[in-house]
Short mmCIF file of C-alpha atoms in Angstrom, two decimals:
data_model
loop_
_atom_site.label_atom_id
_atom_site.label_comp_id
_atom_site.label_asym_id
_atom_site.label_seq_id
_atom_site.Cartn_x
_atom_site.Cartn_y
_atom_site.Cartn_z
CA UNK A 26 0.13 0.16 0.23
CA UNK A 27 3.01 2.50 0.10
CA UNK A 28 3.07 5.03 -3.20
CA UNK A 29 6.15 5.01 -5.35
CA UNK A 30 6.84 6.82 -8.80
CA UNK A 31 7.51 5.88 -12.18
CA UNK A 32 8.37 7.28 -15.52
CA UNK A 33 6.52 8.62 -18.46
CA UNK A 34 4.84 6.33 -20.64
CA UNK A 35 4.43 7.67 -23.98
CA UNK A 36 1.19 8.14 -25.96
CA UNK A 37 0.33 5.35 -28.48
CA UNK A 38 -3.41 5.42 -29.34
CA UNK A 39 -6.31 4.57 -32.05
CA UNK A 40 -9.75 5.96 -31.41
CA UNK A 41 -12.69 3.51 -32.55
CA UNK A 42 -16.73 3.60 -31.86
CA UNK A 43 -19.59 5.87 -32.62
CA UNK A 44 -20.23 8.30 -29.89
CA UNK A 45 -23.71 8.74 -28.35
CA UNK A 46 -24.84 11.35 -25.80
CA UNK A 47 -26.21 9.98 -22.61
CA UNK A 48 -28.97 12.04 -21.26
CA UNK A 49 -28.18 13.44 -17.86
CA UNK A 50 -31.09 13.24 -15.40
CA UNK A 51 -29.70 16.66 -13.61
CA UNK A 52 -29.61 19.06 -16.41
CA UNK A 53 -31.44 21.31 -15.15
CA UNK A 54 -29.76 22.41 -12.28
CA UNK A 55 -26.64 20.31 -13.12
CA UNK A 56 -26.53 18.24 -10.08
CA UNK A 57 -25.79 21.42 -8.04
CA UNK A 58 -27.20 23.29 -5.31
CA UNK A 59 -24.11 25.35 -4.13
CA UNK A 60 -26.77 27.43 -1.79
CA UNK A 61 -27.86 24.61 0.19
CA UNK A 62 -23.81 23.65 0.67
CA UNK A 63 -22.79 22.67 4.81
CA UNK A 64 -18.96 22.37 4.14
CA UNK A 65 -16.73 25.26 4.77
CA UNK A 66 -13.42 25.00 3.24
CA UNK A 67 -9.83 26.07 3.89
CA UNK A 68 -6.83 26.99 1.86
CA UNK A 69 -4.20 23.61 1.64
CA UNK A 70 -2.60 24.41 -1.24
CA UNK A 71 0.44 21.97 -1.80
CA UNK A 72 3.57 22.90 -4.46
CA UNK A 73 2.07 20.71 -6.70
CA UNK A 74 -1.90 21.61 -6.06
CA UNK A 75 -1.93 25.20 -5.22
CA UNK A 76 -5.61 25.79 -5.65
CA UNK A 77 -6.39 22.87 -3.24
CA UNK A 78 -8.55 23.51 -0.50
CA UNK A 79 -9.72 21.16 2.76
CA UNK A 80 -12.41 20.60 4.89
CA UNK A 81 -14.38 17.20 7.08
CA UNK A 82 -17.57 16.27 7.38
CA UNK A 83 -19.27 13.98 10.03
CA UNK A 84 -21.04 11.07 9.09
CA UNK A 85 -22.74 8.42 11.32
CA UNK A 86 -20.65 4.98 12.63
CA UNK A 87 -23.22 3.40 11.58
CA UNK A 88 -25.74 4.10 8.99
CA UNK A 89 -28.80 2.38 10.57
CA UNK A 90 -28.29 4.53 13.65
CA UNK A 91 -27.73 8.12 12.49
CA UNK A 92 -28.15 9.37 16.25
CA UNK A 93 -25.67 7.36 17.20
CA UNK A 94 -21.87 7.64 17.18
CA UNK A 95 -20.16 9.65 14.77
CA UNK A 96 -16.56 10.09 12.96
CA UNK A 97 -14.99 12.53 10.42
CA UNK A 98 -14.43 12.12 6.87
CA UNK A 99 -11.41 14.16 5.87
CA UNK A 100 -12.05 16.10 2.38
CA UNK A 101 -10.13 18.18 -0.63
CA UNK A 102 -10.98 20.10 -3.15
CA UNK A 103 -10.03 21.83 -6.42
CA UNK A 104 -12.94 24.26 -6.92
CA UNK A 105 -14.53 25.31 -10.11
CA UNK A 106 -14.01 28.26 -12.20
CA UNK A 107 -16.22 28.11 -15.05
CA UNK A 108 -19.59 29.89 -15.76
CA UNK A 109 -21.14 26.38 -16.64
CA UNK A 110 -20.91 24.47 -12.86
CA UNK A 111 -21.63 20.51 -13.37
CA UNK A 112 -21.73 19.95 -9.63
CA UNK A 113 -19.05 17.66 -7.42
CA UNK A 114 -16.82 15.42 -8.98
CA UNK A 115 -15.39 12.64 -5.98
CA UNK A 116 -12.34 10.94 -7.29
CA UNK A 117 -11.16 8.04 -5.38
CA UNK A 118 -8.07 5.78 -5.77
CA UNK A 119 -8.66 2.56 -4.51
CA UNK A 120 -7.63 -0.32 -1.84
CA UNK A 121 -9.51 -0.16 0.45
CA UNK A 122 -7.27 1.95 2.23
CA UNK A 123 -6.15 4.63 -0.24
CA UNK A 124 -6.05 8.08 0.36
CA UNK A 125 -7.82 10.46 -1.94
CA UNK A 126 -6.79 13.60 -0.69
CA UNK A 127 -4.22 14.11 -3.76
CA UNK A 128 -6.36 12.48 -5.88
CA UNK A 129 -8.36 15.85 -6.27
CA UNK A 130 -5.31 18.00 -7.61
CA UNK A 131 -3.92 15.44 -9.71
CA UNK A 132 -7.41 14.83 -11.71
CA UNK A 133 -8.09 18.56 -11.72
CA UNK A 134 -5.03 19.13 -13.20
CA UNK A 135 -4.44 16.22 -15.66
CA UNK A 136 -8.40 16.59 -17.28
CA UNK A 137 -8.41 19.13 -19.80
CA UNK A 138 -9.03 22.71 -18.44
CA UNK A 139 -12.08 23.49 -20.13
CA UNK A 140 -13.50 19.97 -18.42
CA UNK A 141 -11.92 20.34 -14.84
CA UNK A 142 -13.24 23.98 -14.30
CA UNK A 143 -16.61 22.80 -14.88
CA UNK A 144 -16.53 20.76 -11.49
CA UNK A 145 -15.87 21.17 -7.93
CA UNK A 146 -12.80 18.31 -7.84
CA UNK A 147 -13.48 16.69 -4.51
CA UNK A 148 -11.03 14.21 -2.93
CA UNK A 149 -11.43 11.99 0.74
CA UNK A 150 -10.22 10.04 2.56
CA UNK A 151 -12.70 7.00 3.31
CA UNK A 152 -13.69 6.22 6.63
CA UNK A 153 -10.82 4.82 8.62
CA UNK A 154 -8.32 6.30 6.23
CA UNK A 155 -5.24 8.89 6.14
CA UNK A 156 -6.29 11.77 7.96
CA UNK A 157 -10.15 10.72 8.91
CA UNK A 158 -10.77 10.24 12.22
CA UNK A 159 -10.13 7.98 13.72
CA UNK A 160 -7.88 5.90 11.53
CA UNK A 161 -6.56 2.76 11.62
CA UNK A 162 -3.45 0.89 12.33
CA UNK A 163 -3.77 -2.60 13.73
CA UNK A 164 -0.04 -3.58 14.06
CA UNK A 165 2.51 -0.95 13.15
CA UNK A 166 5.40 -1.89 11.15
CA UNK A 167 3.76 -5.33 10.47
CA UNK A 168 5.90 -5.54 6.93
CA UNK A 169 9.25 -4.84 8.63
CA UNK A 170 11.75 -7.12 7.38
CA UNK A 171 12.84 -9.61 7.53
CA UNK A 172 9.50 -11.60 7.30
CA UNK A 173 9.17 -15.13 6.88
CA UNK A 174 9.49 -16.41 3.77
CA UNK A 175 5.90 -16.46 1.89
CA UNK A 176 6.19 -19.81 0.04
CA UNK A 177 6.22 -22.69 2.87
CA UNK A 178 8.77 -25.07 1.48
CA UNK A 179 10.58 -25.75 4.73
CA UNK A 180 8.97 -26.87 8.41
CA UNK A 181 7.59 -24.07 9.93
CA UNK A 182 7.51 -21.78 7.56
CA UNK A 183 3.81 -21.75 7.31
CA UNK A 184 2.83 -22.02 10.21
CA UNK A 185 5.06 -19.00 11.16
CA UNK A 186 3.13 -17.19 8.51
CA UNK A 187 0.04 -18.41 9.57
CA UNK A 188 0.67 -17.53 13.32
CA UNK A 189 1.30 -13.72 12.03
CA UNK A 190 -1.81 -13.17 10.02
CA UNK A 191 -3.92 -14.54 12.69
CA UNK A 192 -2.29 -12.25 15.45
CA UNK A 193 -2.72 -9.75 12.87
CA UNK A 194 -6.86 -10.20 13.10
CA UNK A 195 -6.62 -10.46 16.90
CA UNK A 196 -5.03 -7.38 17.00
CA UNK A 197 -7.43 -5.30 14.96
CA UNK A 198 -10.57 -7.16 17.27
CA UNK A 199 -8.52 -5.79 20.51
CA UNK A 200 -8.11 -2.38 19.17
CA UNK A 201 -11.19 -1.37 17.44
CA UNK A 202 -14.03 -3.76 18.68
CA UNK A 203 -16.31 -0.64 17.80
CA UNK A 204 -15.12 0.30 14.37
CA UNK A 205 -14.52 -3.00 12.70
CA UNK A 206 -18.13 -3.95 12.10
CA UNK A 207 -18.87 -1.21 10.19
CA UNK A 208 -15.76 -1.14 8.52
CA UNK A 209 -17.24 -2.16 4.84
CA UNK A 210 -18.38 -1.33 1.01
CA UNK A 211 -21.65 -0.03 1.90
CA UNK A 212 -20.63 2.16 4.77
CA UNK A 213 -18.14 3.61 2.61
CA UNK A 214 -20.82 4.00 -0.61
CA UNK A 215 -23.49 5.59 2.24
CA UNK A 216 -20.53 8.19 3.53
CA UNK A 217 -20.75 9.36 -0.42
CA UNK A 218 -23.69 10.39 -0.31
CA UNK A 219 -23.23 12.01 3.59
CA UNK A 220 -20.46 14.31 1.37
CA UNK A 221 -23.05 14.46 -1.55
CA UNK A 222 -25.58 16.06 0.34
CA UNK A 223 -22.98 18.44 1.98
CA UNK A 224 -22.30 19.53 -0.90
CA UNK A 225 -25.60 20.76 -1.34
CA UNK A 226 -25.94 18.97 -4.59
CA UNK A 227 -29.11 16.87 -5.55
CA UNK A 228 -26.66 14.29 -7.62
CA UNK A 229 -23.53 13.21 -7.42
CA UNK A 230 -20.24 12.61 -10.22
CA UNK A 231 -17.56 10.00 -9.55
CA UNK A 232 -14.56 8.83 -10.69
CA UNK A 233 -12.96 5.68 -9.16
CA UNK A 234 -9.80 3.59 -9.66
CA UNK A 235 -9.69 -0.18 -8.85
CA UNK A 236 -11.30 -1.07 -5.50
CA UNK A 237 -12.96 2.70 -5.99
CA UNK A 238 -14.87 0.98 -9.30
CA UNK A 239 -16.75 -1.27 -6.69
CA UNK A 240 -17.26 1.42 -4.49
CA UNK A 241 -18.84 3.53 -7.08
CA UNK A 242 -20.85 0.52 -8.60
CA UNK A 243 -21.94 -0.46 -4.70
CA UNK A 244 -23.15 3.60 -4.42
CA UNK A 245 -24.78 3.17 -7.93
CA UNK A 246 -26.64 0.90 -6.48
CA UNK A 247 -27.77 1.90 -2.96
CA UNK A 248 -28.31 5.46 -4.48
CA UNK A 249 -29.68 4.99 -8.15
CA UNK A 250 -31.15 8.38 -8.53
CA UNK A 251 -28.46 10.03 -7.17
CA UNK A 252 -25.92 8.84 -9.79
CA UNK A 253 -25.21 11.75 -12.40
CA UNK A 254 -21.67 10.57 -14.34
CA UNK A 255 -20.18 7.01 -13.16
CA UNK A 256 -16.54 6.89 -14.88
CA UNK A 257 -14.73 3.63 -13.81
CA UNK A 258 -11.42 2.56 -14.16
CA UNK A 259 -9.98 -0.91 -14.34
CA UNK A 260 -12.84 -2.77 -12.86
CA UNK A 261 -12.92 -5.04 -9.73
CA UNK A 262 -15.18 -8.15 -10.72
CA UNK A 263 -18.14 -7.81 -8.49
CA UNK A 264 -18.58 -11.73 -8.55
CA UNK A 265 -15.34 -12.85 -7.04
CA UNK A 266 -15.33 -10.37 -4.39
CA UNK A 267 -13.13 -10.83 -2.81
CA UNK A 268 -11.30 -14.24 -2.31
CA UNK A 269 -12.14 -15.18 -6.24
CA UNK A 270 -10.59 -12.42 -7.00
CA UNK A 271 -7.60 -12.57 -5.14
CA UNK A 272 -7.09 -15.40 -6.96
CA UNK A 273 -7.76 -14.46 -10.26
CA UNK A 274 -4.95 -12.13 -9.36
CA UNK A 275 -2.48 -14.77 -8.90
CA UNK A 276 -2.42 -16.00 -11.88
CA UNK A 277 -2.59 -12.30 -13.67
CA UNK A 278 0.35 -10.96 -11.74
CA UNK A 279 2.02 -14.15 -12.81
CA UNK A 280 1.96 -13.33 -16.62
CA UNK A 281 2.54 -9.30 -16.08
CA UNK A 282 6.09 -10.87 -14.26
CA UNK A 283 6.85 -12.46 -17.39
CA UNK A 284 6.40 -9.77 -19.31
CA UNK A 285 8.64 -8.01 -17.15
CA UNK A 286 11.40 -10.74 -17.66
CA UNK A 287 10.70 -10.67 -21.81
CA UNK A 288 11.40 -6.65 -21.80
CA UNK A 289 14.27 -7.64 -20.29
CA UNK A 290 15.19 -10.37 -22.57
CA UNK A 291 14.83 -7.80 -25.15
CA UNK A 292 17.01 -5.22 -23.77
CA UNK A 293 19.89 -7.61 -23.46
CA UNK A 294 22.55 -5.04 -24.75
CA UNK A 295 21.83 -3.28 -21.23
CA UNK A 296 20.84 -5.50 -18.76
CA UNK A 297 23.00 -8.52 -19.28
CA UNK A 298 20.78 -11.01 -18.43
CA UNK A 299 20.29 -13.40 -21.79
CA UNK A 300 17.79 -12.60 -24.47
CA UNK A 301 15.45 -15.94 -23.79
CA UNK A 302 12.55 -14.83 -21.53
CA UNK A 303 12.41 -18.01 -20.01
CA UNK A 304 16.07 -18.08 -18.83
CA UNK A 305 15.76 -14.27 -17.70
CA UNK A 306 12.63 -15.65 -15.18
CA UNK A 307 15.14 -18.10 -14.10
CA UNK A 308 17.76 -15.86 -13.33
CA UNK A 309 14.90 -13.81 -11.28
CA UNK A 310 14.14 -16.96 -8.99
CA UNK A 311 17.87 -17.89 -8.94
CA UNK A 312 18.52 -14.18 -7.23
CA UNK A 313 15.21 -15.32 -4.71
CA UNK A 314 16.98 -18.40 -3.90
CA UNK A 315 19.71 -16.43 -3.03
CA UNK A 316 18.28 -13.90 -0.75
CA UNK A 317 16.73 -16.63 0.78
CA UNK A 318 19.75 -17.78 2.11
CA UNK A 319 21.52 -14.32 2.37
CA UNK A 320 19.33 -11.60 2.80
CA UNK A 321 20.20 -8.61 0.89
CA UNK A 322 22.09 -6.13 3.23
CA UNK A 323 20.27 -8.08 6.05
CA UNK A 324 16.92 -6.55 5.13
CA UNK A 325 15.83 -8.03 1.77
CA UNK A 326 14.66 -11.53 1.63
CA UNK A 327 12.23 -13.65 -0.41
CA UNK A 328 9.01 -12.10 0.62
CA UNK A 329 10.94 -8.47 0.77
CA UNK A 330 11.69 -9.33 -2.58
CA UNK A 331 8.53 -10.27 -4.23
CA UNK A 332 7.30 -6.73 -2.69
CA UNK A 333 9.58 -5.14 -4.46
CA UNK A 334 8.98 -6.61 -7.69
CA UNK A 335 5.66 -6.55 -7.16
CA UNK A 336 4.67 -2.93 -8.60
CA UNK A 337 6.32 -3.62 -11.96
CA UNK A 338 3.10 -5.94 -12.33
CA UNK A 339 0.99 -2.73 -11.62
CA UNK A 340 3.20 -0.17 -13.90
CA UNK A 341 5.34 -0.95 -16.63
CA UNK A 342 6.95 2.38 -15.80
CA UNK A 343 8.90 0.65 -13.03
CA UNK A 344 10.66 -1.56 -14.96
CA UNK A 345 13.62 0.09 -16.35
CA UNK A 346 14.79 0.75 -12.02
CA UNK A 347 13.41 -2.83 -11.42
CA UNK A 348 15.60 -3.57 -14.25
CA UNK A 349 18.59 -1.60 -13.05
CA UNK A 350 18.58 -3.66 -9.41
CA UNK A 351 18.25 -7.16 -11.09
CA UNK A 352 20.69 -6.86 -13.25
CA UNK A 353 23.19 -5.44 -10.72
CA UNK A 354 22.71 -8.03 -8.03
CA UNK A 355 22.48 -10.87 -10.96
CA UNK A 356 25.41 -9.70 -12.62
CA UNK A 357 28.04 -8.10 -9.98
CA UNK A 358 26.54 -9.15 -6.81
CA UNK A 359 25.56 -5.64 -5.78
CA UNK A 360 23.11 -6.19 -2.57
CA UNK A 361 22.58 -2.23 -2.01
CA UNK A 362 21.21 -2.42 -5.36
CA UNK A 363 18.21 -4.53 -4.03
CA UNK A 364 18.03 -2.68 -0.54
CA UNK A 365 17.37 0.83 -2.89
CA UNK A 366 14.68 -1.04 -4.76
CA UNK A 367 13.57 -2.10 -1.89
CA UNK A 368 13.31 0.73 0.26
CA UNK A 369 12.39 2.74 -3.18
CA UNK A 370 9.41 0.06 -3.97
CA UNK A 371 8.55 -2.12 -1.73
CA UNK A 372 8.96 -1.28 2.01
CA UNK A 373 5.79 0.10 3.85
CA UNK A 374 5.47 3.29 6.14
CA UNK A 375 3.44 4.16 8.47
CA UNK A 376 0.87 5.26 5.76
CA UNK A 377 1.11 2.25 4.26
CA UNK A 378 -0.04 0.95 7.74
CA UNK A 379 -2.81 2.88 8.10
CA UNK A 380 -3.94 1.57 4.30
CA UNK A 381 -3.71 -2.34 4.92
CA UNK A 382 -5.43 -2.35 8.50
CA UNK A 383 -8.08 -0.50 6.31
CA UNK A 384 -7.77 -2.62 3.73
CA UNK A 385 -7.70 -5.99 5.81
CA UNK A 386 -11.09 -4.89 7.81
CA UNK A 387 -13.06 -3.73 4.42
CA UNK A 388 -11.97 -7.02 2.46
CA UNK A 389 -12.80 -9.17 5.71
CA UNK A 390 -15.57 -7.63 6.49
CA UNK A 391 -17.50 -7.30 3.06
CA UNK A 392 -17.84 -11.25 2.26
CA UNK A 393 -17.46 -14.64 3.01
CA UNK A 394 -13.65 -16.01 3.39
CA UNK A 395 -12.99 -19.76 3.47
CA UNK A 396 -12.61 -19.80 7.62
CA UNK A 397 -11.21 -23.69 7.34
CA UNK A 398 -6.97 -23.26 6.36
CA UNK A 399 -7.27 -26.35 4.53
CA UNK A 400 -8.86 -24.50 2.05
CA UNK A 401 -6.30 -21.86 1.29
CA UNK A 402 -3.70 -24.00 1.32
CA UNK A 403 -5.18 -26.43 -1.10
CA UNK A 404 -5.79 -23.23 -2.79
CA UNK A 405 -2.42 -21.35 -2.71
CA UNK A 406 -0.85 -24.72 -3.45
CA UNK A 407 -2.98 -25.09 -6.74
CA UNK A 408 -2.12 -21.68 -8.05
CA UNK A 409 1.28 -21.93 -6.76
CA UNK A 410 1.73 -24.52 -9.21
CA UNK A 411 0.94 -22.45 -12.25
CA UNK A 412 1.83 -19.18 -11.05
CA UNK A 413 4.42 -18.65 -8.13
CA UNK A 414 5.47 -15.23 -8.57
CA UNK A 415 3.07 -13.63 -6.09
CA UNK A 416 0.51 -16.65 -5.06
CA UNK A 417 1.37 -17.35 -1.54
CA UNK A 418 2.67 -13.82 -0.85
CA UNK A 419 -1.27 -12.51 -2.07
CA UNK A 420 -2.30 -15.54 0.00
CA UNK A 421 -0.24 -14.05 3.41
CA UNK A 422 -1.72 -10.80 2.80
CA UNK A 423 -5.59 -12.13 3.03
CA UNK A 424 -5.10 -14.26 5.46
CA UNK A 425 -6.25 -12.62 8.29
CA UNK A 426 -9.75 -12.75 6.89
CA UNK A 427 -9.66 -16.61 8.14
CA UNK A 428 -9.94 -15.40 11.58
CA UNK A 429 -11.43 -11.89 11.36
CA UNK A 430 -13.51 -11.09 14.58
CA UNK A 431 -16.52 -9.54 12.91
CA UNK A 432 -18.58 -11.87 11.11
CA UNK A 433 -18.58 -11.20 7.18
CA UNK A 434 -21.30 -9.61 5.21
CA UNK A 435 -23.04 -10.67 2.02
CA UNK A 436 -21.77 -8.81 -1.06
CA UNK A 437 -24.12 -6.31 -2.73
CA UNK A 438 -25.33 -7.65 -6.32
CA UNK A 439 -24.42 -4.33 -7.96
CA UNK A 440 -26.42 -4.79 -11.18
CA UNK A 441 -28.15 -2.20 -12.43
CA UNK A 442 -30.80 -0.79 -14.85
CA UNK A 443 -31.81 1.97 -13.19
CA UNK A 444 -28.83 5.13 -13.20
CA UNK A 445 -27.24 6.80 -16.64
CA UNK A 446 -24.52 5.28 -18.98
CA UNK A 447 -21.72 4.03 -17.36
CA UNK A 448 -18.19 4.67 -18.59
CA UNK A 449 -15.83 1.89 -17.93
CA UNK A 450 -11.96 1.65 -18.68
CA UNK A 451 -10.09 -1.57 -18.97
CA UNK A 452 -6.57 -2.92 -19.92
CA UNK A 453 -6.64 -6.14 -21.39
CA UNK A 454 -3.66 -7.35 -19.45
CA UNK A 455 -4.45 -5.70 -16.01
CA UNK A 456 -3.32 -7.73 -13.54
CA UNK A 457 -4.61 -6.47 -10.21
CA UNK A 458 -7.86 -6.24 -11.68
CA UNK A 459 -7.85 -8.76 -14.94
CA UNK A 460 -9.79 -7.94 -18.27
CA UNK A 461 -12.81 -10.48 -17.14
CA UNK A 462 -13.70 -8.36 -14.37
CA UNK A 463 -14.39 -5.01 -16.50
CA UNK A 464 -16.46 -7.61 -19.07
CA UNK A 465 -18.43 -8.40 -16.29
CA UNK A 466 -19.42 -5.31 -14.86
CA UNK A 467 -20.07 -3.86 -18.21
CA UNK A 468 -22.75 -6.08 -18.29
CA UNK A 469 -24.37 -5.85 -15.00
CA UNK A 470 -24.26 -2.10 -15.71
CA UNK A 471 -26.93 -1.98 -18.41
CA UNK A 472 -26.35 0.51 -20.62
CA UNK A 473 -22.77 1.26 -19.63
CA UNK A 474 -19.69 1.27 -22.28
CA UNK A 475 -16.63 -0.35 -22.12
CA UNK A 476 -13.17 1.37 -23.49
CA UNK A 477 -10.77 -1.29 -23.58
CA UNK A 478 -6.90 -0.27 -23.82
CA UNK A 479 -5.98 -3.49 -26.16
CA UNK A 480 -2.68 -4.80 -25.30
CA UNK A 481 -1.91 -2.49 -22.18
CA UNK A 482 -1.00 -4.08 -19.07
CA UNK A 483 -0.99 -0.98 -16.29
CA UNK A 484 -3.43 -0.69 -13.74
CA UNK A 485 -5.29 2.77 -13.83
CA UNK A 486 -5.05 3.66 -17.65
CA UNK A 487 -6.64 6.81 -17.88
CA UNK A 488 -5.01 10.23 -17.18
CA UNK A 489 -1.78 8.71 -17.81
CA UNK A 490 -0.84 9.46 -21.07
CA UNK A 491 -2.97 7.82 -23.37
CA UNK A 492 -4.55 10.26 -25.25
CA UNK A 493 -7.58 8.12 -27.01
CA UNK A 494 -8.10 6.66 -23.38
CA UNK A 495 -8.15 10.57 -21.59
CA UNK A 496 -11.14 12.02 -24.76
CA UNK A 497 -12.97 9.63 -24.20
CA UNK A 498 -13.38 11.28 -20.19
CA UNK A 499 -13.31 14.21 -20.65
CA UNK A 500 -15.88 13.98 -23.71
CA UNK A 501 -18.34 12.12 -21.24
CA UNK A 502 -16.79 14.73 -18.14
CA UNK A 503 -17.97 17.51 -20.24
CA UNK A 504 -21.00 16.15 -22.44
CA UNK A 505 -22.11 13.05 -21.16
CA UNK A 506 -21.32 11.40 -24.37
CA UNK A 507 -20.21 7.58 -24.45
CA UNK A 508 -19.04 5.79 -27.64
CA UNK A 509 -21.29 2.72 -28.59
CA UNK A 510 -20.34 -0.67 -30.55
CA UNK A 511 -16.99 0.11 -32.20
CA UNK A 512 -15.15 -2.14 -30.59
CA UNK A 513 -13.21 -5.29 -31.92
CA UNK A 514 -14.32 -7.59 -29.40
CA UNK A 515 -17.78 -8.33 -27.77
CA UNK A 516 -19.25 -6.73 -25.72
CA UNK A 517 -16.67 -3.46 -26.01
CA UNK A 518 -17.70 -0.17 -27.43
CA UNK A 519 -14.48 1.52 -28.14
CA UNK A 520 -10.72 0.17 -28.26
CA UNK A 521 -7.47 2.55 -27.69
CA UNK A 522 -3.88 0.86 -28.45
CA UNK A 523 -1.46 0.65 -25.63
CA UNK A 524 1.29 2.92 -24.30
CA UNK A 525 4.20 1.85 -25.62
CA UNK A 526 6.66 0.18 -23.06
CA UNK A 527 9.41 1.83 -21.67
CA UNK A 528 12.62 1.99 -22.87
CA UNK A 529 15.91 1.48 -20.82
CA UNK A 530 17.53 4.05 -18.50
CA UNK A 531 20.67 5.90 -20.15
CA UNK A 532 23.28 7.77 -18.47
CA UNK A 533 22.96 9.55 -15.12
CA UNK A 534 19.23 8.04 -14.78
CA UNK A 535 20.47 4.45 -14.71
CA UNK A 536 23.26 5.45 -12.07
CA UNK A 537 20.47 7.08 -9.93
CA UNK A 538 17.79 4.09 -10.86
CA UNK A 539 16.53 2.62 -7.41
CA UNK A 540 17.11 6.70 -5.74
CA UNK A 541 14.88 8.40 -7.99
CA UNK A 542 11.98 7.87 -10.75
CA UNK A 543 10.62 10.14 -12.79
CA UNK A 544 7.93 11.89 -10.72
CA UNK A 545 7.38 14.77 -13.28
CA UNK A 546 5.21 12.06 -15.65
CA UNK A 547 1.24 11.90 -14.76
CA UNK A 548 1.83 8.27 -15.32
CA UNK A 549 3.84 7.99 -12.65
CA UNK A 550 2.18 10.62 -10.43
CA UNK A 551 -1.05 8.36 -10.51
CA UNK A 552 0.43 5.23 -9.90
CA UNK A 553 2.10 6.97 -6.82
CA UNK A 554 -0.97 8.11 -6.03
CA UNK A 555 -2.79 4.37 -6.68
CA UNK A 556 -0.15 2.65 -4.47
CA UNK A 557 -0.17 -1.18 -5.01
CA UNK A 558 -2.76 -4.36 -3.93
CA UNK A 559 -5.83 -2.58 -4.64
#
C-alpha cells in the first residue's frame, strides 16, 4: 500500500467506435445546489496543487443508527471556475485503504482545463483512512523486514506466516472492536451520500480507480437516483468479491512478471541477462533463492523481494528501475541495489500500515472468506504450481480474513438498470483487476460503455498519458457522451492502442535508478497515488 513513482509512458493510441450522448437527469441544475452546501473550505494548497482546499464532514459510524456515534471524513477540493457548473466530482484511488486527498489535485490538473473547471473535484479519505478520524493501524511496522518466506517449503514456514496473520486479526479486534463492524463498502458508499448532501448537490458525479470502481458501483446500487455520471477505471469483478478475485490476481500477476522478464530479455544489451525470457525469469528466481539463503543487506529476503517487484506488475513505468537493480545483483552481486530498490518500491511506511489495516478490515467484512485453513492451503498450492510469482505472498496478505473477529456480510449484487450510462475503462492485461472483471461489470451495468486498452498491462489507464483513453473520459465528463459498439471484441464499445513500453535508462538516470524516478510524468504521479495491492 505504499506509494511510489515511476517514469513517463509515451502516448500511442487509436480511437474506434461511434459516440452517443448520454441523457443527464440533472440538466436543470447540473446536479448542484451550492446555496445549500454545508461545508466550510480552507486553503491547504501544496506546491503541486496550490488551489487545493480542505474540509471535513461528520458521518454516522453506523448508518442504521444516525443519532449514534459519529466519525469524521477528511475532504479536499479543487473548486470550479467556469460559469457552467456540473456539480461535485468525487474521485477515489482505490484500495480499500487508499488516501484520496491528493487525487483531487491530480485529477483536476490532468483533465482538460475546460472540463475540470466545470466541476468541484473532491477527494476524500474514506472511513478509517489517513486524515479521517479515527484512523486504523492494527499492527505498526507489520511489514518490516525480515518476514518469513512466503512460500512454505520448509518446516515451520507455513506456521510462522499463519501465526502472523492470526495475530494481526486478533490485534485489530482488540484495538477497534467498535469500528470493525462498520468497516465495509456499503458503509463507505453511504458516506459518499453524506458528502453529496454536504455539498448541497442533488446528484453525484464520481470517478474511481481499482477498488474505487466497486465502491462506485455499490453507491449506484444503493442510490441510483443520485447518480449523474460514473466513470470507472480498472474494474473489480463484482462476482469474485473478494476471495475469488484474489485468486484471479495470482495468475495475472504471474503473467505480468513474465512480461517483465520478456522486456528485460529484449534489452539484453543493457541488462546482460540473456535474450531468452524464460532464462531471465529463471535468473530472477535464482536471485530469490539467493536472498532466501542470505538476505540482501540483511533486509531483503524472499518476501521483501516479491514486495519490491510487485509494483512492476501494476505499472511498467517501473520496469527500467527494477531491471537495473535485478541486473546489478545478478551480474555483480550488488546487494545495495536490491536494498535501495526495496526502500523505493516495496517498503511500507506508517501510511501503508494504515492502508493495510483498512484493506483487511473492509475486505474481511465485505464478504465470506474460507474459515478452514485447509481450503487456503489447497488453493494456494494449486495456483502456485502454475503461477509461482506472487501466489503465496498474496495469500498471506489476505490471510487475516480466515480469523477475522467480525462476521462477514454478503456482497452487494451491483446489477443496475436504473442509472445513466456509465463509462468503464479496462486494460486487457491488467493484473490487479483482470480484464474479465471489466466485462462482467459492463454486463451488470445496463447501458454502460466499455473502452478497452488493447494489450495494455497497467493498472489505472486514464490520465496517465494515453490520449485516446483520455479523450473518451473528457468527452464523458464534459458532455455525457459515451462510445457505442465500435470495439473489435464482443461487448466492447471502443478500443485504444496501448501506450508504448518504456525504454531502458541511460546515463545519469541509470546510475541513480534506485534512488529516483521521474515524478514529473502523469503516469508516475497517478501510480504513486494508486499505490499497490488495490
